[in-house]
CSV table of C-alpha atoms and ligand atoms in Angstrom, one decimal:
chain,number,residue,atom,x,y,z
G,1,MET,CA,55.1,23.8,100.8
G,2,PRO,CA,54.0,27.4,99.8
G,3,ALA,CA,54.2,28.3,96.1
G,4,VAL,CA,57.4,30.1,95.2
G,5,ILE,CA,56.9,33.8,94.2
G,6,ARG,CA,58.0,33.8,90.6
G,7,HIS,CA,58.7,36.6,88.1
G,8,ASP,CA,59.7,34.4,85.2
G,9,TRP,CA,56.4,33.0,84.1
G,10,ARG,CA,56.3,31.7,80.5
G,11,ARG,CA,53.3,32.3,78.2
G,12,GLU,CA,52.9,28.6,77.6
G,13,GLU,CA,52.6,28.0,81.4
G,14,LEU,CA,49.8,30.5,81.7
G,15,LEU,CA,48.0,29.2,78.7
G,16,ALA,CA,48.3,25.7,80.1
G,17,LEU,CA,46.7,26.9,83.3
G,18,PHE,CA,43.8,28.5,81.3
G,19,ASP,CA,43.4,25.2,79.5
G,20,LEU,CA,43.0,23.1,82.6
G,21,PRO,CA,39.6,21.5,83.2
G,22,PHE,CA,37.6,24.1,85.2
G,23,PRO,CA,37.3,22.1,88.5
G,24,GLU,CA,41.1,21.4,88.4
G,25,LEU,CA,41.9,25.1,87.8
G,26,LEU,CA,39.7,26.1,90.7
G,27,PHE,CA,41.3,23.5,93.0
G,28,GLN,CA,44.8,24.7,92.2
G,29,ALA,CA,43.8,28.4,92.7
G,30,ALA,CA,42.0,27.6,95.9
G,31,ARG,CA,45.0,25.7,97.3
G,32,VAL,CA,47.4,28.7,96.5
G,33,HIS,CA,44.8,31.1,98.0
G,34,ARG,CA,44.9,29.2,101.3
G,35,GLU,CA,48.7,29.2,101.4
G,36,HIS,CA,48.7,33.0,101.8
G,37,PHE,CA,45.2,34.1,102.9
G,38,ASP,CA,42.2,33.2,104.9
G,39,PRO,CA,39.7,32.5,102.1
G,40,ALA,CA,36.8,33.7,104.3
G,41,GLN,CA,38.2,37.2,104.4
G,42,VAL,CA,37.7,39.8,101.6
G,43,GLN,CA,39.2,43.2,101.6
G,44,VAL,CA,36.7,46.1,101.0
G,45,SER,CA,37.5,49.3,99.2
G,46,THR,CA,35.3,52.2,98.3
G,47,LEU,CA,35.8,54.4,95.2
G,48,LEU,CA,35.1,58.1,94.7
G,49,SER,CA,35.5,60.0,91.5
G,50,VAL,CA,37.2,63.3,92.8
G,51,LYS,CA,37.4,64.7,89.3
G,52,THR,CA,35.0,63.4,86.7
G,53,GLY,CA,34.9,63.3,82.9
G,54,GLY,CA,36.4,65.6,80.3
G,55,CYS,CA,39.4,63.4,79.9
G,56,PRO,CA,41.6,63.9,76.8
G,57,GLU,CA,42.5,60.2,76.4
G,58,ASP,CA,40.8,57.8,74.0
G,59,CYS,CA,40.5,54.6,76.1
G,60,ALA,CA,37.8,52.8,74.1
G,61,TYR,CA,36.1,51.4,77.3
G,62,CYS,CA,35.9,54.7,79.2
G,63,PRO,CA,32.7,56.8,79.8
G,64,GLN,CA,34.9,59.7,81.0
G,65,ALA,CA,36.7,60.3,77.7
G,66,GLN,CA,35.6,63.7,76.5
G,67,ARG,CA,35.5,62.5,72.8
G,68,TYR,CA,32.7,60.0,73.5
G,69,ASP,CA,29.1,61.1,74.0
G,70,THR,CA,28.3,59.1,77.1
G,71,GLY,CA,26.2,61.6,79.1
G,72,VAL,CA,28.8,61.9,81.9
G,73,ASN,CA,28.8,65.4,83.3
G,74,ALA,CA,32.3,66.7,83.7
G,75,GLN,CA,33.1,68.0,87.2
G,76,LYS,CA,36.1,69.8,88.4
G,77,LEU,CA,38.3,68.6,91.3
G,78,MET,CA,36.1,68.2,94.5
G,79,ASP,CA,36.8,70.2,97.7
G,80,THR,CA,38.7,68.3,100.3
G,81,GLY,CA,35.9,68.7,102.9
G,82,ALA,CA,33.4,66.9,100.6
G,83,VAL,CA,35.9,64.1,99.9
G,84,VAL,CA,36.5,63.6,103.6
G,85,ALA,CA,32.8,63.4,104.3
G,86,ARG,CA,32.5,60.7,101.7
G,87,ALA,CA,35.5,58.8,103.1
G,88,ARG,CA,34.0,58.9,106.6
G,89,ALA,CA,30.7,57.5,105.3
G,90,ALA,CA,32.6,54.8,103.4
G,91,LYS,CA,34.4,53.8,106.6
G,92,GLN,CA,31.2,53.6,108.5
G,93,ALA,CA,29.7,51.4,105.8
G,94,GLY,CA,32.6,49.0,106.1
G,95,ALA,CA,35.4,50.1,103.8
G,96,SER,CA,39.1,49.7,104.9
G,97,ARG,CA,40.5,51.5,101.9
G,98,PHE,CA,39.3,54.6,100.1
G,99,CYS,CA,40.3,55.1,96.5
G,100,MET,CA,40.2,58.5,94.9
G,101,GLY,CA,40.0,58.6,91.1
G,102,ALA,CA,40.6,61.5,88.7
G,103,ALA,CA,39.8,61.5,85.0
G,104,TRP,CA,43.2,63.0,84.1
G,105,ARG,CA,45.8,61.9,81.5
G,106,SER,CA,48.3,62.9,84.2
G,107,PRO,CA,48.0,65.4,87.1
G,108,LYS,CA,49.5,68.9,86.7
G,109,ASP,CA,52.1,69.8,89.4
G,110,ARG,CA,49.6,72.4,90.7
G,111,ASP,CA,47.0,69.6,91.3
G,112,ILE,CA,49.3,67.6,93.6
G,113,PRO,CA,49.0,69.8,96.8
G,114,LYS,CA,45.2,69.6,96.5
G,115,VAL,CA,45.2,65.8,96.2
G,116,ALA,CA,47.8,65.6,98.9
G,117,ALA,CA,45.5,67.4,101.3
G,118,MET,CA,42.7,64.9,100.5
G,119,ILE,CA,45.1,62.0,101.1
G,120,ARG,CA,46.3,63.5,104.5
G,121,GLU,CA,42.8,63.9,105.8
G,122,VAL,CA,41.4,60.6,104.6
G,123,LYS,CA,44.4,58.8,106.1
G,124,ALA,CA,43.7,60.6,109.4
G,125,LEU,CA,40.3,58.9,109.5
G,126,GLY,CA,42.2,55.5,109.8
G,127,LEU,CA,41.6,54.4,106.2
G,128,GLU,CA,44.1,53.1,103.8
G,129,THR,CA,44.4,55.5,101.0
G,130,CYS,CA,44.6,54.8,97.2
G,131,ALA,CA,44.7,57.2,94.3
G,132,THR,CA,44.4,56.8,90.5
G,133,LEU,CA,45.2,60.0,88.7
G,134,GLY,CA,46.8,58.8,85.4
G,135,MET,CA,50.5,58.9,84.5
G,136,LEU,CA,52.8,60.1,87.3
G,137,GLU,CA,56.3,61.6,87.3
G,138,GLY,CA,58.7,60.5,90.0
G,139,HIS,CA,58.5,63.7,92.0
G,140,GLN,CA,54.7,63.6,91.9
G,141,ALA,CA,54.7,60.0,93.2
G,142,GLN,CA,57.1,61.1,96.0
G,143,ALA,CA,54.9,64.0,97.0
G,144,LEU,CA,51.9,61.7,97.2
G,145,LYS,CA,53.8,59.2,99.3
G,146,GLU,CA,54.8,62.0,101.7
G,147,ALA,CA,51.2,63.0,102.1
G,148,GLY,CA,50.4,59.5,103.3
G,149,LEU,CA,49.3,57.7,100.2
G,150,ASP,CA,49.4,53.9,100.6
G,151,TYR,CA,48.5,52.6,97.1
G,152,TYR,CA,48.5,54.0,93.6
G,153,ASN,CA,46.3,52.4,91.0
G,154,HIS,CA,47.5,52.4,87.4
G,155,ASN,CA,46.4,49.5,85.2
G,156,LEU,CA,48.1,47.9,82.2
G,157,ASP,CA,44.5,47.3,81.1
G,158,THR,CA,45.3,44.6,78.5
G,159,ALA,CA,48.1,42.6,76.8
G,160,GLN,CA,50.7,44.6,75.0
G,161,ASP,CA,49.7,43.0,71.7
G,162,TYR,CA,46.1,44.0,72.1
G,163,TYR,CA,46.7,47.5,73.5
G,164,ASP,CA,46.6,49.3,70.2
G,165,SER,CA,43.0,48.1,69.6
G,166,ILE,CA,42.0,49.9,72.8
G,167,ILE,CA,44.1,53.0,73.5
G,168,HIS,CA,46.1,55.3,71.1
G,169,THR,CA,46.9,58.4,73.2
G,170,ARG,CA,49.5,56.8,75.5
G,171,GLN,CA,51.8,53.9,75.1
G,172,TYR,CA,52.2,50.6,77.1
G,173,GLN,CA,55.7,51.8,78.0
G,174,ASP,CA,54.2,55.0,79.5
G,175,ARG,CA,52.2,52.8,81.9
G,176,LEU,CA,55.3,50.7,82.8
G,177,ASP,CA,57.2,54.0,83.5
G,178,THR,CA,54.5,55.3,85.8
G,179,LEU,CA,54.5,51.9,87.7
G,180,GLU,CA,58.3,52.2,88.1
G,181,HIS,CA,57.9,55.8,89.5
G,182,VAL,CA,55.3,54.5,91.9
G,183,ARG,CA,57.4,51.6,93.1
G,184,GLU,CA,60.5,53.8,93.5
G,185,ALA,CA,58.5,56.2,95.7
G,186,GLY,CA,57.8,53.3,98.0
G,187,LEU,CA,54.1,53.2,97.2
G,188,LYS,CA,52.2,50.0,97.0
G,189,THR,CA,51.0,49.2,93.5
G,190,CYS,CA,47.5,48.4,92.4
G,191,CYS,CA,47.6,47.2,88.8
G,192,GLY,CA,45.4,45.0,86.7
G,193,GLY,CA,43.2,45.3,83.7
G,194,ILE,CA,39.9,44.8,81.9
G,195,VAL,CA,38.5,41.7,80.2
G,196,GLY,CA,35.5,41.4,77.9
G,197,MET,CA,36.9,43.9,75.4
G,198,GLY,CA,36.9,41.5,72.5
G,199,GLU,CA,40.3,40.1,73.4
G,200,THR,CA,41.3,36.4,73.0
G,201,ARG,CA,42.3,34.0,75.8
G,202,GLU,CA,45.9,34.5,74.6
G,203,HIS,CA,45.5,38.3,75.3
G,204,ARG,CA,44.1,37.6,78.7
G,205,ALA,CA,47.1,35.3,79.4
G,206,GLY,CA,49.4,38.1,78.0
G,207,LEU,CA,48.0,40.6,80.5
G,208,LEU,CA,48.5,38.3,83.5
G,209,LEU,CA,52.0,37.4,82.1
G,210,ALA,CA,52.9,41.2,82.0
G,211,LEU,CA,51.6,41.7,85.6
G,212,ALA,CA,53.2,38.6,87.0
G,213,ASN,CA,56.6,39.4,85.5
G,214,LEU,CA,56.8,43.0,86.7
G,215,PRO,CA,59.8,43.6,89.0
G,216,ALA,CA,57.4,43.3,91.9
G,217,HIS,CA,53.9,41.7,91.8
G,218,PRO,CA,51.3,44.4,92.2
G,219,ASP,CA,50.0,44.4,95.8
G,220,SER,CA,46.4,44.6,94.4
G,221,VAL,CA,45.4,43.2,91.1
G,222,PRO,CA,42.0,44.6,89.9
G,223,ILE,CA,40.3,42.4,87.4
G,224,ASN,CA,37.6,44.5,85.8
G,225,ARG,CA,34.9,43.0,83.6
G,226,LEU,CA,34.0,45.6,81.0
G,227,VAL,CA,31.1,47.8,82.0
G,228,GLN,CA,29.6,48.6,78.6
G,229,VAL,CA,28.6,52.2,78.4
G,230,ALA,CA,26.6,53.6,75.5
G,231,GLY,CA,28.6,56.0,73.4
G,232,THR,CA,32.0,54.3,74.0
G,233,PRO,CA,33.5,52.4,71.1
G,234,LEU,CA,33.3,49.1,73.1
G,235,HIS,CA,29.6,49.4,73.7
G,236,GLY,CA,28.0,46.3,72.1
G,237,SER,CA,31.0,44.1,72.5
G,238,ALA,CA,30.3,40.3,72.8
G,239,GLU,CA,29.8,39.3,76.4
G,240,LEU,CA,32.6,37.2,77.9
G,241,ASP,CA,31.7,33.7,79.0
G,242,PRO,CA,31.4,34.0,82.8
G,243,PHE,CA,33.5,30.8,83.2
G,244,GLU,CA,36.3,32.5,81.3
G,245,PHE,CA,36.1,35.4,83.7
G,246,VAL,CA,36.5,32.9,86.7
G,247,ARG,CA,39.5,31.3,84.9
G,248,MET,CA,41.0,34.8,84.7
G,249,ILE,CA,40.7,35.2,88.4
G,250,ALA,CA,42.0,31.8,89.1
G,251,VAL,CA,45.1,32.2,87.0
G,252,ALA,CA,45.8,35.6,88.5
G,253,ARG,CA,45.6,34.0,92.0
G,254,ILE,CA,48.1,31.2,90.9
G,255,VAL,CA,50.7,33.4,89.3
G,256,MET,CA,50.5,36.2,91.9
G,257,PRO,CA,49.9,34.2,95.1
G,258,ARG,CA,50.4,37.0,97.6
G,259,SER,CA,48.5,39.8,95.8
G,260,MET,CA,45.0,40.8,96.6
G,261,VAL,CA,43.0,39.9,93.5
G,262,ARG,CA,40.1,42.3,93.2
G,263,LEU,CA,36.8,41.4,91.7
G,264,SER,CA,36.5,44.9,90.4
G,265,ALA,CA,34.2,46.6,87.9
G,266,GLY,CA,31.3,44.6,86.5
G,267,ARG,CA,29.9,43.0,89.6
G,268,GLU,CA,26.5,44.8,89.1
G,269,SER,CA,25.7,42.5,86.2
G,270,MET,CA,27.1,39.3,87.9
G,271,SER,CA,24.9,36.8,89.6
G,272,ASP,CA,25.6,36.0,93.3
G,273,GLU,CA,26.7,32.5,92.1
G,274,LEU,CA,29.3,33.9,89.7
G,275,GLN,CA,30.7,36.2,92.4
G,276,ALA,CA,30.8,33.2,94.8
G,277,LEU,CA,32.8,31.2,92.2
G,278,CYS,CA,35.2,34.2,91.9
G,279,PHE,CA,35.8,34.2,95.6
G,280,SER,CA,36.3,30.4,95.5
G,281,ALA,CA,38.8,30.9,92.7
G,282,GLY,CA,40.9,33.3,94.8
G,283,ALA,CA,39.4,36.8,94.5
G,284,ASN,CA,39.7,38.4,97.9
G,285,SER,CA,38.9,42.1,97.4
G,286,ILE,CA,35.9,44.1,96.1
G,287,PHE,CA,34.7,47.6,95.7
G,288,HIS,CA,31.8,48.3,98.0
G,289,GLY,CA,29.4,51.2,97.6
G,290,GLU,CA,26.7,51.9,95.1
G,291,LYS,CA,28.9,53.7,92.6
G,292,LEU,CA,32.3,52.9,91.1
G,293,LEU,CA,33.5,56.1,89.4
G,294,THR,CA,30.6,56.9,87.1
G,295,THR,CA,28.8,53.6,86.8
G,296,GLY,CA,26.8,51.4,89.2
G,297,ASN,CA,27.9,48.8,91.7
G,298,PRO,CA,25.7,46.4,93.7
G,299,ASP,CA,23.8,48.1,96.4
G,300,THR,CA,25.3,47.9,99.9
G,301,ALA,CA,22.6,45.9,101.5
G,302,HIS,CA,22.9,43.3,98.7
G,303,ASP,CA,26.6,42.9,99.3
G,304,GLN,CA,26.1,42.7,103.0
G,305,ALA,CA,23.6,39.9,102.5
G,306,LEU,CA,25.9,38.1,100.0
G,307,PHE,CA,28.8,38.2,102.5
G,308,ALA,CA,26.6,36.8,105.2
G,309,ARG,CA,25.2,34.0,102.9
G,310,LEU,CA,28.8,33.0,102.0
G,311,GLY,CA,30.2,33.4,105.5
G,312,ILE,CA,32.7,35.9,104.3
G,313,ARG,CA,34.1,38.6,106.6
G,314,PRO,CA,35.6,41.9,105.5
G,315,MET,CA,39.3,42.0,106.1
G,316,GLU,CA,40.3,44.3,108.9
G,317,VAL,CA,43.4,46.5,108.6
G,318,ASN,CA,45.3,48.5,111.2
G,319,VAL,CA,46.0,52.0,110.2
G,320,ASP,CA,47.3,54.8,112.3
G,321,ALA,CA,44.4,57.2,112.9
G,322,ASP,CA,44.1,60.6,114.4
G,323,ASP,CA,40.4,60.3,114.4
G,324,HIS,CA,39.6,59.2,118.0
G,325,ASP,CA,35.9,58.8,117.3
G,326,HIS,CA,36.7,56.3,114.6
G,327,PRO,CA,39.8,54.3,115.7
G,328,GLY,CA,42.3,52.7,113.4
G,329,THR,CA,41.1,49.1,113.3
G,330,VAL,CA,38.1,49.1,111.0
G,331,HIS,CA,35.2,47.3,112.5
G,332,LEU,CA,32.7,46.7,109.8
G,333,ASP,CA,29.0,46.7,109.5
G,334,ILE,CA,29.1,43.8,107.0
G,335,ALA,CA,29.5,40.9,109.5
G,336,PRO,CA,28.7,37.3,109.0
G,337,GLN,CA,26.6,37.2,112.2
G,338,CYS,CA,23.7,38.4,110.2
G,339,ALA,CA,23.9,35.1,108.2
G,340,ALA,CA,21.0,33.6,110.1
G,341,SER,CA,18.6,36.4,109.1
G,342,ALA,CA,19.8,36.6,105.4
M,401,SAM,N1,42.5,58.4,84.4
M,401,SAM,C1,43.2,57.5,85.2
M,401,SAM,C2,43.8,56.3,84.4
M,401,SAM,O1,43.3,56.0,83.3
M,401,SAM,O2,44.8,55.8,84.9
M,401,SAM,C3,42.5,56.9,86.4
M,401,SAM,C4,41.0,56.5,86.3
M,401,SAM,S1,40.6,55.2,85.1
M,401,SAM,C5,38.9,55.3,85.0
M,401,SAM,C6,41.0,53.7,86.0
M,401,SAM,C7,40.7,52.4,85.4
M,401,SAM,O3,39.3,52.2,85.4
M,401,SAM,C8,41.1,52.2,84.0
M,401,SAM,O4,42.5,51.9,83.8
M,401,SAM,C9,40.3,51.0,83.6
M,401,SAM,O5,41.0,49.8,83.9
M,401,SAM,C10,39.1,51.1,84.5
M,401,SAM,N2,37.8,51.3,83.7
M,401,SAM,C11,37.5,52.5,83.2
M,401,SAM,N3,36.3,52.3,82.5
M,401,SAM,C12,35.9,51.1,82.7
M,401,SAM,C13,34.8,50.3,82.2
M,401,SAM,N4,33.9,50.8,81.4
M,401,SAM,N5,34.7,49.0,82.5
M,401,SAM,C14,35.7,48.4,83.3
M,401,SAM,N6,36.8,49.1,83.8
M,401,SAM,C15,36.9,50.4,83.5
M,402,DTB,C1,40.1,49.8,88.6
M,402,DTB,O1,40.8,48.9,88.1
M,402,DTB,N1,38.8,49.8,88.5
M,402,DTB,C2,38.2,50.9,89.1
M,402,DTB,C3,39.4,51.6,89.8
M,402,DTB,N2,40.5,50.8,89.3
M,402,DTB,C4,39.7,53.0,89.7
M,402,DTB,C5,37.5,51.8,88.2
M,402,DTB,C6,36.3,51.1,87.5
M,402,DTB,C7,35.6,52.1,86.7
M,402,DTB,C8,34.4,51.6,86.0
M,402,DTB,C9,33.7,52.6,85.1
M,402,DTB,C10,33.2,53.8,85.8
M,402,DTB,O2,32.5,53.7,86.9
M,402,DTB,O3,33.4,54.9,85.4
M,403,SF4,FE1,40.8,59.1,80.9
M,403,SF4,FE2,41.5,57.2,82.6
M,403,SF4,FE3,39.2,57.1,81.3
M,403,SF4,FE4,41.4,56.7,80.0
M,403,SF4,S1,40.6,55.4,81.6
M,403,SF4,S2,39.8,58.0,79.3
M,403,SF4,S3,42.8,58.1,81.0
M,403,SF4,S4,39.7,58.6,82.8
């Protein structure tokens, strides 16, 4: 019988899952994964930084915070035409969702029509749209929804009781408020966090507990492994044990059975074997394309070969498209047929 969707998880239950012998945890996660998804399908998103750097916030992991000297060149909001050209290329390379990120604490009302134009045009290509722009007011979320936005990404980032070690310029409650505005506007939520920031297993369980006990499970749950960037306060943090990372994916899969669990930032420094373990533990979404926002991601050919070696197919989505040259069902270059030649 399929697992019940619960919003009343208890901390001890999550810690008990984390404490399971590794093979048993993987088995339980893999079983839940199969109740809701084809484990051979992985959803593919591409990210674009539409406004880079110069951010007033102090997130200790982030290369885009103005206060840290990280060598990121601040760039103003891109033109819509340039964004659409990148979205078209992402679709051709196999993405089904295009995520636009801006290094803002929150958008100004005057920014919303510009972002809305990007969303409208990207959507017309037959791609799912996602945006991550910082904190949102209710009316802003509504305007983005009306422009055709499908998903809004806003992460809790870490457990509430570790949050003060990472961010001081906005509160945990601010994040929960934004998520509420996003849900109320009828947008799908993309919400997860980062591991490898010096937190304990209890903190990792605390993050998953907060996510799983939201009024609705996030539709997508990005699990980022910290990308250490010189100049940020977290540069030089101790590396997280890779098996602990896989445990994080597995517990996320078990407690949020219907969500897409995204193996998000940090793949560039992961072995193929570690990524395969993550897919086996229930991860079923990735960012594809050689850049995340400002840092690197595995190159496209490498990902294509990895999918082929693992017999994984990109998940297809049906989106209403006005672009008749590139119809709504996304047929992807990354196909398992090339397995034989990989
Ligand atoms: N400024 C907006 C915000 O903070 O909501 C949107 C962009 S922000 C870069 C989106 C997310 O990227 C953050 O919440 C964080 O989880 C993730 N992120 C940023 N820097 C990262 C890093 N160095 N390693 C892993 N994840 C990172
Ligand atoms: C998310 O959780 N991870 C993505 C996306 N949402 C916007 C961002 C990762 C950023 C990694 C650091 C960088 O490239 O600047
Ligand atoms: Fe700014 Fe977002 Fe980076 Fe925080 S994570 S510094 S809000 S761009």
